[in-house]
């Protein structure tokens, strides 16, 4: 590592990634930093030798909880750990009153919609375009469930307007921050509940998810197991265990090995200045849009999408060795801390061929 790299936190973070030029798919899956790779390999080697340190696994989970809490500016006691966003969305759905109305975004990620669609008990789901979400909240709306950054389009929600609209009508908010945390500063306390799967922009192994819950909203702990106990090791048997008093009562038994890899990735992003990451990622995305004449979105985004109904543009990118993705009839690229101007140039050249 050069002296210049040591003085530049973003350059230092970029040096942690061995990803090849042209990887523009953080919105699909984030590549692991070197620290995650080392931690996972060391854990596998220890496990292969029969040296599984279970107390240390639990300590890793708690350190990961603390790191994530710092990333989204909430107390660790408001953070629950799990493995999938849809499981936490199902927990929120199960906690709504019978006949509740849930307002969603047209075409939002299914893991944030389907748990409400199939919740039963007369729960009704209504969806509108993202731009109309805040004004579509009514006195009959119980919950507004939406992604802060839309997976299919990269659009960034007007969170302040949505939260204000919900407050005016007495509705709660449930925000999926999976496509945001890692490049966009998020204050989870602005919402009644948030969920984030860390395998995208936080570059953690798949199987690490976080739920935040505001004080005063008691969810139904329908997934409660031993790890949701006030003392997990005293909650292993029988049905009389006392659940944790804070958000840990919503914990799902952790995938230990995934958290071993998540902790160093979370450390990396916690150490970065969110404003610097935002400037870097949105600047690269803006350069890419400018080169190809793609209109700038209302709110800057690190994800760029454009119409590609036949997949021709995605095919050009793939043929040139660019790792991109296609969603809902659109080509999609994303710019993260490990990307630079070379990636913009490679992708633009591939699309102009």
JSON list of C-alpha atoms in Angstrom, two decimals, residues 34-244:
[
{"chain": "A", "resi": 34, "resn": "UNK", "atom": "CA", "xyz": [-9.59, -9.00, 1.28]},
{"chain": "A", "resi": 35, "resn": "UNK", "atom": "CA", "xyz": [-10.32, -8.82, 5.00]},
{"chain": "A", "resi": 36, "resn": "UNK", "atom": "CA", "xyz": [-13.53, -10.82, 4.53]},
{"chain": "A", "resi": 37, "resn": "UNK", "atom": "CA", "xyz": [-11.74, -13.39, 2.39]},
{"chain": "A", "resi": 38, "resn": "UNK", "atom": "CA", "xyz": [-9.05, -13.87, 5.03]},
{"chain": "A", "resi": 39, "resn": "UNK", "atom": "CA", "xyz": [-11.59, -14.19, 7.84]},
{"chain": "A", "resi": 40, "resn": "UNK", "atom": "CA", "xyz": [-13.72, -16.75, 5.99]},
{"chain": "A", "resi": 41, "resn": "UNK", "atom": "CA", "xyz": [-10.73, -18.86, 4.94]},
{"chain": "A", "resi": 42, "resn": "UNK", "atom": "CA", "xyz": [-9.31, -18.84, 8.47]},
{"chain": "A", "resi": 43, "resn": "UNK", "atom": "CA", "xyz": [-12.68, -19.87, 9.87]},
{"chain": "A", "resi": 44, "resn": "UNK", "atom": "CA", "xyz": [-13.06, -22.73, 7.37]},
{"chain": "A", "resi": 45, "resn": "UNK", "atom": "CA", "xyz": [-9.57, -23.97, 8.20]},
{"chain": "A", "resi": 46, "resn": "UNK", "atom": "CA", "xyz": [-10.33, -23.87, 11.94]},
{"chain": "A", "resi": 47, "resn": "UNK", "atom": "CA", "xyz": [-13.65, -25.64, 11.42]},
{"chain": "A", "resi": 48, "resn": "UNK", "atom": "CA", "xyz": [-12.01, -28.32, 9.28]},
{"chain": "A", "resi": 49, "resn": "UNK", "atom": "CA", "xyz": [-9.66, -29.02, 12.18]},
{"chain": "A", "resi": 50, "resn": "UNK", "atom": "CA", "xyz": [-12.58, -29.23, 14.60]},
{"chain": "A", "resi": 51, "resn": "UNK", "atom": "CA", "xyz": [-11.80, -25.94, 16.30]},
{"chain": "A", "resi": 52, "resn": "UNK", "atom": "CA", "xyz": [-15.18, -24.20, 16.08]},
{"chain": "A", "resi": 53, "resn": "UNK", "atom": "CA", "xyz": [-15.18, -21.42, 18.65]},
{"chain": "A", "resi": 54, "resn": "UNK", "atom": "CA", "xyz": [-18.89, -20.92, 19.29]},
{"chain": "A", "resi": 55, "resn": "UNK", "atom": "CA", "xyz": [-18.52, -18.16, 21.91]},
{"chain": "A", "resi": 56, "resn": "UNK", "atom": "CA", "xyz": [-16.40, -16.25, 19.40]},
{"chain": "A", "resi": 57, "resn": "UNK", "atom": "CA", "xyz": [-19.06, -16.77, 16.72]},
{"chain": "A", "resi": 58, "resn": "UNK", "atom": "CA", "xyz": [-21.58, -15.14, 19.05]},
{"chain": "A", "resi": 59, "resn": "UNK", "atom": "CA", "xyz": [-19.15, -12.30, 19.75]},
{"chain": "A", "resi": 60, "resn": "UNK", "atom": "CA", "xyz": [-18.73, -11.77, 16.00]},
{"chain": "A", "resi": 61, "resn": "UNK", "atom": "CA", "xyz": [-22.50, -11.48, 15.63]},
{"chain": "A", "resi": 62, "resn": "UNK", "atom": "CA", "xyz": [-22.71, -8.88, 18.38]},
{"chain": "A", "resi": 63, "resn": "UNK", "atom": "CA", "xyz": [-19.82, -6.87, 16.95]},
{"chain": "A", "resi": 64, "resn": "UNK", "atom": "CA", "xyz": [-21.53, -6.97, 13.56]},
{"chain": "A", "resi": 65, "resn": "UNK", "atom": "CA", "xyz": [-24.75, -5.73, 15.15]},
{"chain": "A", "resi": 66, "resn": "UNK", "atom": "CA", "xyz": [-22.85, -2.84, 16.73]},
{"chain": "A", "resi": 67, "resn": "UNK", "atom": "CA", "xyz": [-21.09, -1.95, 13.47]},
{"chain": "A", "resi": 68, "resn": "UNK", "atom": "CA", "xyz": [-24.34, -1.92, 11.51]},
{"chain": "A", "resi": 69, "resn": "UNK", "atom": "CA", "xyz": [-25.97, 0.23, 14.19]},
{"chain": "A", "resi": 70, "resn": "UNK", "atom": "CA", "xyz": [-23.17, 2.76, 13.72]},
{"chain": "A", "resi": 71, "resn": "UNK", "atom": "CA", "xyz": [-23.65, 2.69, 9.94]},
{"chain": "A", "resi": 72, "resn": "UNK", "atom": "CA", "xyz": [-27.34, 3.59, 10.18]},
{"chain": "A", "resi": 73, "resn": "UNK", "atom": "CA", "xyz": [-27.07, 5.80, 13.28]},
{"chain": "A", "resi": 74, "resn": "UNK", "atom": "CA", "xyz": [-29.22, 3.87, 15.76]},
{"chain": "A", "resi": 75, "resn": "UNK", "atom": "CA", "xyz": [-28.57, 2.25, 19.14]},
{"chain": "A", "resi": 76, "resn": "UNK", "atom": "CA", "xyz": [-27.55, -1.44, 18.84]},
{"chain": "A", "resi": 77, "resn": "UNK", "atom": "CA", "xyz": [-30.55, -2.31, 20.99]},
{"chain": "A", "resi": 78, "resn": "UNK", "atom": "CA", "xyz": [-32.79, -1.28, 18.07]},
{"chain": "A", "resi": 79, "resn": "UNK", "atom": "CA", "xyz": [-31.10, -3.76, 15.68]},
{"chain": "A", "resi": 80, "resn": "UNK", "atom": "CA", "xyz": [-32.15, -7.36, 15.12]},
{"chain": "A", "resi": 81, "resn": "UNK", "atom": "CA", "xyz": [-30.07, -9.84, 13.11]},
{"chain": "A", "resi": 82, "resn": "UNK", "atom": "CA", "xyz": [-31.20, -12.44, 10.64]},
{"chain": "A", "resi": 83, "resn": "UNK", "atom": "CA", "xyz": [-30.53, -13.88, 7.21]},
{"chain": "A", "resi": 84, "resn": "UNK", "atom": "CA", "xyz": [-33.17, -12.64, 4.74]},
{"chain": "A", "resi": 85, "resn": "UNK", "atom": "CA", "xyz": [-35.06, -9.42, 4.08]},
{"chain": "A", "resi": 86, "resn": "UNK", "atom": "CA", "xyz": [-38.28, -11.29, 3.32]},
{"chain": "A", "resi": 87, "resn": "UNK", "atom": "CA", "xyz": [-38.26, -12.95, 6.75]},
{"chain": "A", "resi": 88, "resn": "UNK", "atom": "CA", "xyz": [-38.16, -9.56, 8.44]},
{"chain": "A", "resi": 89, "resn": "UNK", "atom": "CA", "xyz": [-40.82, -8.21, 6.08]},
{"chain": "A", "resi": 90, "resn": "UNK", "atom": "CA", "xyz": [-42.96, -11.18, 7.08]},
{"chain": "A", "resi": 91, "resn": "UNK", "atom": "CA", "xyz": [-42.42, -10.28, 10.73]},
{"chain": "A", "resi": 92, "resn": "UNK", "atom": "CA", "xyz": [-43.67, -6.75, 10.06]},
{"chain": "A", "resi": 93, "resn": "UNK", "atom": "CA", "xyz": [-46.64, -8.11, 8.09]},
{"chain": "A", "resi": 94, "resn": "UNK", "atom": "CA", "xyz": [-47.59, -10.44, 10.94]},
{"chain": "A", "resi": 95, "resn": "UNK", "atom": "CA", "xyz": [-47.59, -7.48, 13.32]},
{"chain": "A", "resi": 96, "resn": "UNK", "atom": "CA", "xyz": [-50.17, -5.45, 11.41]},
{"chain": "A", "resi": 97, "resn": "UNK", "atom": "CA", "xyz": [-53.80, -5.43, 12.53]},
{"chain": "A", "resi": 98, "resn": "UNK", "atom": "CA", "xyz": [-56.37, -7.45, 10.60]},
{"chain": "A", "resi": 99, "resn": "UNK", "atom": "CA", "xyz": [-57.65, -5.56, 7.58]},
{"chain": "A", "resi": 100, "resn": "UNK", "atom": "CA", "xyz": [-54.70, -3.16, 7.51]},
{"chain": "A", "resi": 101, "resn": "UNK", "atom": "CA", "xyz": [-53.85, -1.26, 4.33]},
{"chain": "A", "resi": 102, "resn": "UNK", "atom": "CA", "xyz": [-50.24, -1.42, 3.14]},
{"chain": "A", "resi": 103, "resn": "UNK", "atom": "CA", "xyz": [-49.12, 1.13, 0.56]},
{"chain": "A", "resi": 104, "resn": "UNK", "atom": "CA", "xyz": [-46.26, -0.04, -1.68]},
{"chain": "A", "resi": 105, "resn": "UNK", "atom": "CA", "xyz": [-44.42, 1.05, -4.83]},
{"chain": "A", "resi": 106, "resn": "UNK", "atom": "CA", "xyz": [-45.30, -0.33, -8.26]},
{"chain": "A", "resi": 107, "resn": "UNK", "atom": "CA", "xyz": [-42.61, -2.84, -9.26]},
{"chain": "A", "resi": 108, "resn": "UNK", "atom": "CA", "xyz": [-40.75, -2.77, -5.95]},
{"chain": "A", "resi": 109, "resn": "UNK", "atom": "CA", "xyz": [-38.62, -5.76, -4.99]},
{"chain": "A", "resi": 110, "resn": "UNK", "atom": "CA", "xyz": [-40.86, -8.75, -4.36]},
{"chain": "A", "resi": 111, "resn": "UNK", "atom": "CA", "xyz": [-39.34, -9.60, -0.98]},
{"chain": "A", "resi": 112, "resn": "UNK", "atom": "CA", "xyz": [-40.76, -6.33, 0.31]},
{"chain": "A", "resi": 113, "resn": "UNK", "atom": "CA", "xyz": [-44.19, -6.82, -1.28]},
{"chain": "A", "resi": 114, "resn": "UNK", "atom": "CA", "xyz": [-45.04, -10.53, -1.22]},
{"chain": "A", "resi": 115, "resn": "UNK", "atom": "CA", "xyz": [-45.02, -10.95, 2.59]},
{"chain": "A", "resi": 116, "resn": "UNK", "atom": "CA", "xyz": [-47.82, -8.36, 2.72]},
{"chain": "A", "resi": 117, "resn": "UNK", "atom": "CA", "xyz": [-49.65, -9.64, -0.36]},
{"chain": "A", "resi": 118, "resn": "UNK", "atom": "CA", "xyz": [-49.84, -13.11, 1.20]},
{"chain": "A", "resi": 119, "resn": "UNK", "atom": "CA", "xyz": [-50.29, -12.05, 4.83]},
{"chain": "A", "resi": 120, "resn": "UNK", "atom": "CA", "xyz": [-53.98, -12.98, 4.90]},
{"chain": "A", "resi": 121, "resn": "UNK", "atom": "CA", "xyz": [-56.20, -11.64, 7.68]},
{"chain": "A", "resi": 122, "resn": "UNK", "atom": "CA", "xyz": [-57.78, -9.19, 5.26]},
{"chain": "A", "resi": 123, "resn": "UNK", "atom": "CA", "xyz": [-54.60, -7.17, 4.82]},
{"chain": "A", "resi": 124, "resn": "UNK", "atom": "CA", "xyz": [-54.88, -5.09, 1.67]},
{"chain": "A", "resi": 125, "resn": "UNK", "atom": "CA", "xyz": [-51.94, -4.03, -0.52]},
{"chain": "A", "resi": 126, "resn": "UNK", "atom": "CA", "xyz": [-52.16, -0.96, -2.73]},
{"chain": "A", "resi": 127, "resn": "UNK", "atom": "CA", "xyz": [-49.30, 0.19, -4.95]},
{"chain": "A", "resi": 128, "resn": "UNK", "atom": "CA", "xyz": [-48.53, 3.42, -6.80]},
{"chain": "A", "resi": 129, "resn": "UNK", "atom": "CA", "xyz": [-45.57, 4.82, -8.76]},
{"chain": "A", "resi": 130, "resn": "UNK", "atom": "CA", "xyz": [-42.66, 5.87, -6.55]},
{"chain": "A", "resi": 131, "resn": "UNK", "atom": "CA", "xyz": [-43.08, 9.55, -7.40]},
{"chain": "A", "resi": 132, "resn": "UNK", "atom": "CA", "xyz": [-46.67, 9.45, -6.12]},
{"chain": "A", "resi": 133, "resn": "UNK", "atom": "CA", "xyz": [-46.02, 7.52, -2.93]},
{"chain": "A", "resi": 134, "resn": "UNK", "atom": "CA", "xyz": [-46.03, 10.41, -0.44]},
{"chain": "A", "resi": 135, "resn": "UNK", "atom": "CA", "xyz": [-49.23, 11.94, -1.78]},
{"chain": "A", "resi": 136, "resn": "UNK", "atom": "CA", "xyz": [-50.97, 8.56, -2.01]},
{"chain": "A", "resi": 137, "resn": "UNK", "atom": "CA", "xyz": [-50.91, 8.05, 1.77]},
{"chain": "A", "resi": 138, "resn": "UNK", "atom": "CA", "xyz": [-54.39, 8.43, 3.26]},
{"chain": "A", "resi": 139, "resn": "UNK", "atom": "CA", "xyz": [-56.09, 8.18, 6.64]},
{"chain": "A", "resi": 140, "resn": "UNK", "atom": "CA", "xyz": [-56.79, 4.54, 5.79]},
{"chain": "A", "resi": 141, "resn": "UNK", "atom": "CA", "xyz": [-53.10, 3.67, 5.29]},
{"chain": "A", "resi": 142, "resn": "UNK", "atom": "CA", "xyz": [-51.57, 1.70, 8.16]},
{"chain": "A", "resi": 143, "resn": "UNK", "atom": "CA", "xyz": [-48.10, 1.07, 6.70]},
{"chain": "A", "resi": 144, "resn": "UNK", "atom": "CA", "xyz": [-46.00, 2.48, 3.88]},
{"chain": "A", "resi": 145, "resn": "UNK", "atom": "CA", "xyz": [-43.54, -0.20, 2.72]},
{"chain": "A", "resi": 146, "resn": "UNK", "atom": "CA", "xyz": [-40.94, 0.84, 0.15]},
{"chain": "A", "resi": 147, "resn": "UNK", "atom": "CA", "xyz": [-37.33, 0.52, -0.94]},
{"chain": "A", "resi": 148, "resn": "UNK", "atom": "CA", "xyz": [-35.21, 3.61, -0.38]},
{"chain": "A", "resi": 149, "resn": "UNK", "atom": "CA", "xyz": [-33.47, 2.86, -3.68]},
{"chain": "A", "resi": 150, "resn": "UNK", "atom": "CA", "xyz": [-35.44, 0.92, -6.26]},
{"chain": "A", "resi": 151, "resn": "UNK", "atom": "CA", "xyz": [-33.71, -2.26, -7.43]},
{"chain": "A", "resi": 152, "resn": "UNK", "atom": "CA", "xyz": [-35.09, -2.24, -10.98]},
{"chain": "A", "resi": 153, "resn": "UNK", "atom": "CA", "xyz": [-34.59, 1.44, -11.78]},
{"chain": "A", "resi": 154, "resn": "UNK", "atom": "CA", "xyz": [-32.08, 2.84, -9.29]},
{"chain": "A", "resi": 155, "resn": "UNK", "atom": "CA", "xyz": [-34.53, 5.61, -8.36]},
{"chain": "A", "resi": 156, "resn": "UNK", "atom": "CA", "xyz": [-33.99, 7.14, -4.93]},
{"chain": "A", "resi": 157, "resn": "UNK", "atom": "CA", "xyz": [-37.16, 7.74, -2.93]},
{"chain": "A", "resi": 158, "resn": "UNK", "atom": "CA", "xyz": [-38.01, 11.13, -1.46]},
{"chain": "A", "resi": 159, "resn": "UNK", "atom": "CA", "xyz": [-37.79, 9.68, 2.03]},
{"chain": "A", "resi": 160, "resn": "UNK", "atom": "CA", "xyz": [-38.44, 12.98, 3.81]},
{"chain": "A", "resi": 161, "resn": "UNK", "atom": "CA", "xyz": [-41.70, 13.53, 1.93]},
{"chain": "A", "resi": 162, "resn": "UNK", "atom": "CA", "xyz": [-42.82, 9.94, 2.50]},
{"chain": "A", "resi": 163, "resn": "UNK", "atom": "CA", "xyz": [-42.07, 10.06, 6.22]},
{"chain": "A", "resi": 164, "resn": "UNK", "atom": "CA", "xyz": [-43.83, 13.41, 6.53]},
{"chain": "A", "resi": 165, "resn": "UNK", "atom": "CA", "xyz": [-46.87, 12.12, 4.65]},
{"chain": "A", "resi": 166, "resn": "UNK", "atom": "CA", "xyz": [-47.03, 9.03, 6.83]},
{"chain": "A", "resi": 167, "resn": "UNK", "atom": "CA", "xyz": [-46.81, 11.15, 9.98]},
{"chain": "A", "resi": 168, "resn": "UNK", "atom": "CA", "xyz": [-49.69, 13.37, 8.82]},
{"chain": "A", "resi": 169, "resn": "UNK", "atom": "CA", "xyz": [-51.95, 10.37, 8.41]},
{"chain": "A", "resi": 170, "resn": "UNK", "atom": "CA", "xyz": [-50.77, 8.27, 11.35]},
{"chain": "A", "resi": 171, "resn": "UNK", "atom": "CA", "xyz": [-49.18, 5.56, 9.18]},
{"chain": "A", "resi": 172, "resn": "UNK", "atom": "CA", "xyz": [-46.00, 3.67, 9.99]},
{"chain": "A", "resi": 173, "resn": "UNK", "atom": "CA", "xyz": [-43.07, 3.33, 7.60]},
{"chain": "A", "resi": 174, "resn": "UNK", "atom": "CA", "xyz": [-41.08, 0.21, 6.67]},
{"chain": "A", "resi": 175, "resn": "UNK", "atom": "CA", "xyz": [-38.08, 0.95, 4.46]},
{"chain": "A", "resi": 176, "resn": "UNK", "atom": "CA", "xyz": [-35.85, -1.54, 2.63]},
{"chain": "A", "resi": 177, "resn": "UNK", "atom": "CA", "xyz": [-32.35, -0.04, 2.57]},
{"chain": "A", "resi": 178, "resn": "UNK", "atom": "CA", "xyz": [-30.60, -2.98, 0.89]},
{"chain": "A", "resi": 179, "resn": "UNK", "atom": "CA", "xyz": [-29.78, -0.96, -2.25]},
{"chain": "A", "resi": 180, "resn": "UNK", "atom": "CA", "xyz": [-28.73, 2.08, -0.22]},
{"chain": "A", "resi": 181, "resn": "UNK", "atom": "CA", "xyz": [-26.60, 1.34, 2.84]},
{"chain": "A", "resi": 182, "resn": "UNK", "atom": "CA", "xyz": [-22.99, 1.25, 1.68]},
{"chain": "A", "resi": 183, "resn": "UNK", "atom": "CA", "xyz": [-23.15, 4.19, -0.75]},
{"chain": "A", "resi": 184, "resn": "UNK", "atom": "CA", "xyz": [-25.97, 6.38, 0.55]},
{"chain": "A", "resi": 185, "resn": "UNK", "atom": "CA", "xyz": [-26.06, 7.74, 4.10]},
{"chain": "A", "resi": 186, "resn": "UNK", "atom": "CA", "xyz": [-29.05, 6.26, 5.93]},
{"chain": "A", "resi": 187, "resn": "UNK", "atom": "CA", "xyz": [-30.48, 7.25, 9.29]},
{"chain": "A", "resi": 188, "resn": "UNK", "atom": "CA", "xyz": [-32.66, 4.30, 10.21]},
{"chain": "A", "resi": 189, "resn": "UNK", "atom": "CA", "xyz": [-34.29, 6.23, 13.05]},
{"chain": "A", "resi": 190, "resn": "UNK", "atom": "CA", "xyz": [-36.23, 8.23, 10.44]},
{"chain": "A", "resi": 191, "resn": "UNK", "atom": "CA", "xyz": [-38.42, 5.16, 9.85]},
{"chain": "A", "resi": 192, "resn": "UNK", "atom": "CA", "xyz": [-40.48, 2.90, 12.09]},
{"chain": "A", "resi": 193, "resn": "UNK", "atom": "CA", "xyz": [-38.62, -0.12, 10.74]},
{"chain": "A", "resi": 194, "resn": "UNK", "atom": "CA", "xyz": [-35.93, -0.81, 8.16]},
{"chain": "A", "resi": 195, "resn": "UNK", "atom": "CA", "xyz": [-34.41, -3.92, 6.68]},
{"chain": "A", "resi": 196, "resn": "UNK", "atom": "CA", "xyz": [-31.08, -4.40, 4.93]},
{"chain": "A", "resi": 197, "resn": "UNK", "atom": "CA", "xyz": [-29.48, -7.48, 3.41]},
{"chain": "A", "resi": 198, "resn": "UNK", "atom": "CA", "xyz": [-25.72, -6.89, 3.55]},
{"chain": "A", "resi": 199, "resn": "UNK", "atom": "CA", "xyz": [-24.57, -8.94, 0.55]},
{"chain": "A", "resi": 200, "resn": "UNK", "atom": "CA", "xyz": [-24.92, -6.12, -1.96]},
{"chain": "A", "resi": 201, "resn": "UNK", "atom": "CA", "xyz": [-23.43, -2.68, -1.22]},
{"chain": "A", "resi": 202, "resn": "UNK", "atom": "CA", "xyz": [-21.91, -3.80, 2.10]},
{"chain": "A", "resi": 203, "resn": "UNK", "atom": "CA", "xyz": [-20.01, -6.60, 0.33]},
{"chain": "A", "resi": 204, "resn": "UNK", "atom": "CA", "xyz": [-20.75, -9.17, 3.05]},
{"chain": "A", "resi": 205, "resn": "UNK", "atom": "CA", "xyz": [-21.49, -12.86, 2.48]},
{"chain": "A", "resi": 206, "resn": "UNK", "atom": "CA", "xyz": [-25.10, -13.65, 1.63]},
{"chain": "A", "resi": 207, "resn": "UNK", "atom": "CA", "xyz": [-27.07, -14.61, 4.72]},
{"chain": "A", "resi": 208, "resn": "UNK", "atom": "CA", "xyz": [-26.57, -11.50, 6.87]},
{"chain": "A", "resi": 209, "resn": "UNK", "atom": "CA", "xyz": [-29.56, -9.18, 7.25]},
{"chain": "A", "resi": 210, "resn": "UNK", "atom": "CA", "xyz": [-30.47, -6.49, 9.75]},
{"chain": "A", "resi": 211, "resn": "UNK", "atom": "CA", "xyz": [-33.80, -5.14, 10.99]},
{"chain": "A", "resi": 212, "resn": "UNK", "atom": "CA", "xyz": [-34.15, -1.88, 12.87]},
{"chain": "A", "resi": 213, "resn": "UNK", "atom": "CA", "xyz": [-37.27, -1.13, 14.89]},
{"chain": "A", "resi": 214, "resn": "UNK", "atom": "CA", "xyz": [-38.21, 2.16, 16.48]},
{"chain": "A", "resi": 215, "resn": "UNK", "atom": "CA", "xyz": [-38.96, 2.35, 20.16]},
{"chain": "A", "resi": 216, "resn": "UNK", "atom": "CA", "xyz": [-42.64, 2.01, 20.85]},
{"chain": "A", "resi": 217, "resn": "UNK", "atom": "CA", "xyz": [-43.45, -0.42, 18.04]},
{"chain": "A", "resi": 218, "resn": "UNK", "atom": "CA", "xyz": [-43.84, -3.91, 19.45]},
{"chain": "A", "resi": 219, "resn": "UNK", "atom": "CA", "xyz": [-43.72, -6.49, 16.69]},
{"chain": "A", "resi": 220, "resn": "UNK", "atom": "CA", "xyz": [-44.92, -10.06, 17.10]},
{"chain": "A", "resi": 221, "resn": "UNK", "atom": "CA", "xyz": [-41.80, -12.24, 17.54]},
{"chain": "A", "resi": 222, "resn": "UNK", "atom": "CA", "xyz": [-43.17, -15.01, 15.33]},
{"chain": "A", "resi": 223, "resn": "UNK", "atom": "CA", "xyz": [-39.69, -16.30, 14.46]},
{"chain": "A", "resi": 224, "resn": "UNK", "atom": "CA", "xyz": [-38.48, -16.39, 18.05]},
{"chain": "A", "resi": 225, "resn": "UNK", "atom": "CA", "xyz": [-35.93, -19.11, 18.74]},
{"chain": "A", "resi": 226, "resn": "UNK", "atom": "CA", "xyz": [-33.14, -19.63, 21.20]},
{"chain": "A", "resi": 227, "resn": "UNK", "atom": "CA", "xyz": [-31.19, -16.62, 19.93]},
{"chain": "A", "resi": 228, "resn": "UNK", "atom": "CA", "xyz": [-34.12, -14.30, 20.66]},
{"chain": "A", "resi": 229, "resn": "UNK", "atom": "CA", "xyz": [-33.88, -15.14, 24.35]},
{"chain": "A", "resi": 230, "resn": "UNK", "atom": "CA", "xyz": [-32.71, -12.61, 26.89]},
{"chain": "A", "resi": 231, "resn": "UNK", "atom": "CA", "xyz": [-29.91, -15.10, 27.55]},
{"chain": "A", "resi": 232, "resn": "UNK", "atom": "CA", "xyz": [-29.69, -17.23, 24.40]},
{"chain": "A", "resi": 233, "resn": "UNK", "atom": "CA", "xyz": [-27.79, -20.04, 26.13]},
{"chain": "A", "resi": 234, "resn": "UNK", "atom": "CA", "xyz": [-30.50, -20.27, 28.78]},
{"chain": "A", "resi": 235, "resn": "UNK", "atom": "CA", "xyz": [-33.22, -20.26, 26.11]},
{"chain": "A", "resi": 236, "resn": "UNK", "atom": "CA", "xyz": [-32.23, -23.43, 24.28]},
{"chain": "A", "resi": 237, "resn": "UNK", "atom": "CA", "xyz": [-34.93, -25.74, 25.64]},
{"chain": "A", "resi": 238, "resn": "UNK", "atom": "CA", "xyz": [-38.62, -25.58, 26.37]},
{"chain": "A", "resi": 239, "resn": "UNK", "atom": "CA", "xyz": [-41.13, -22.81, 25.85]},
{"chain": "A", "resi": 240, "resn": "UNK", "atom": "CA", "xyz": [-40.63, -20.75, 28.97]},
{"chain": "A", "resi": 241, "resn": "UNK", "atom": "CA", "xyz": [-37.66, -18.65, 27.94]},
{"chain": "A", "resi": 242, "resn": "UNK", "atom": "CA", "xyz": [-37.79, -14.90, 28.51]},
{"chain": "A", "resi": 243, "resn": "UNK", "atom": "CA", "xyz": [-37.27, -12.99, 25.28]},
{"chain": "A", "resi": 244, "resn": "UNK", "atom": "CA", "xyz": [-34.84, -10.08, 25.09]}
]
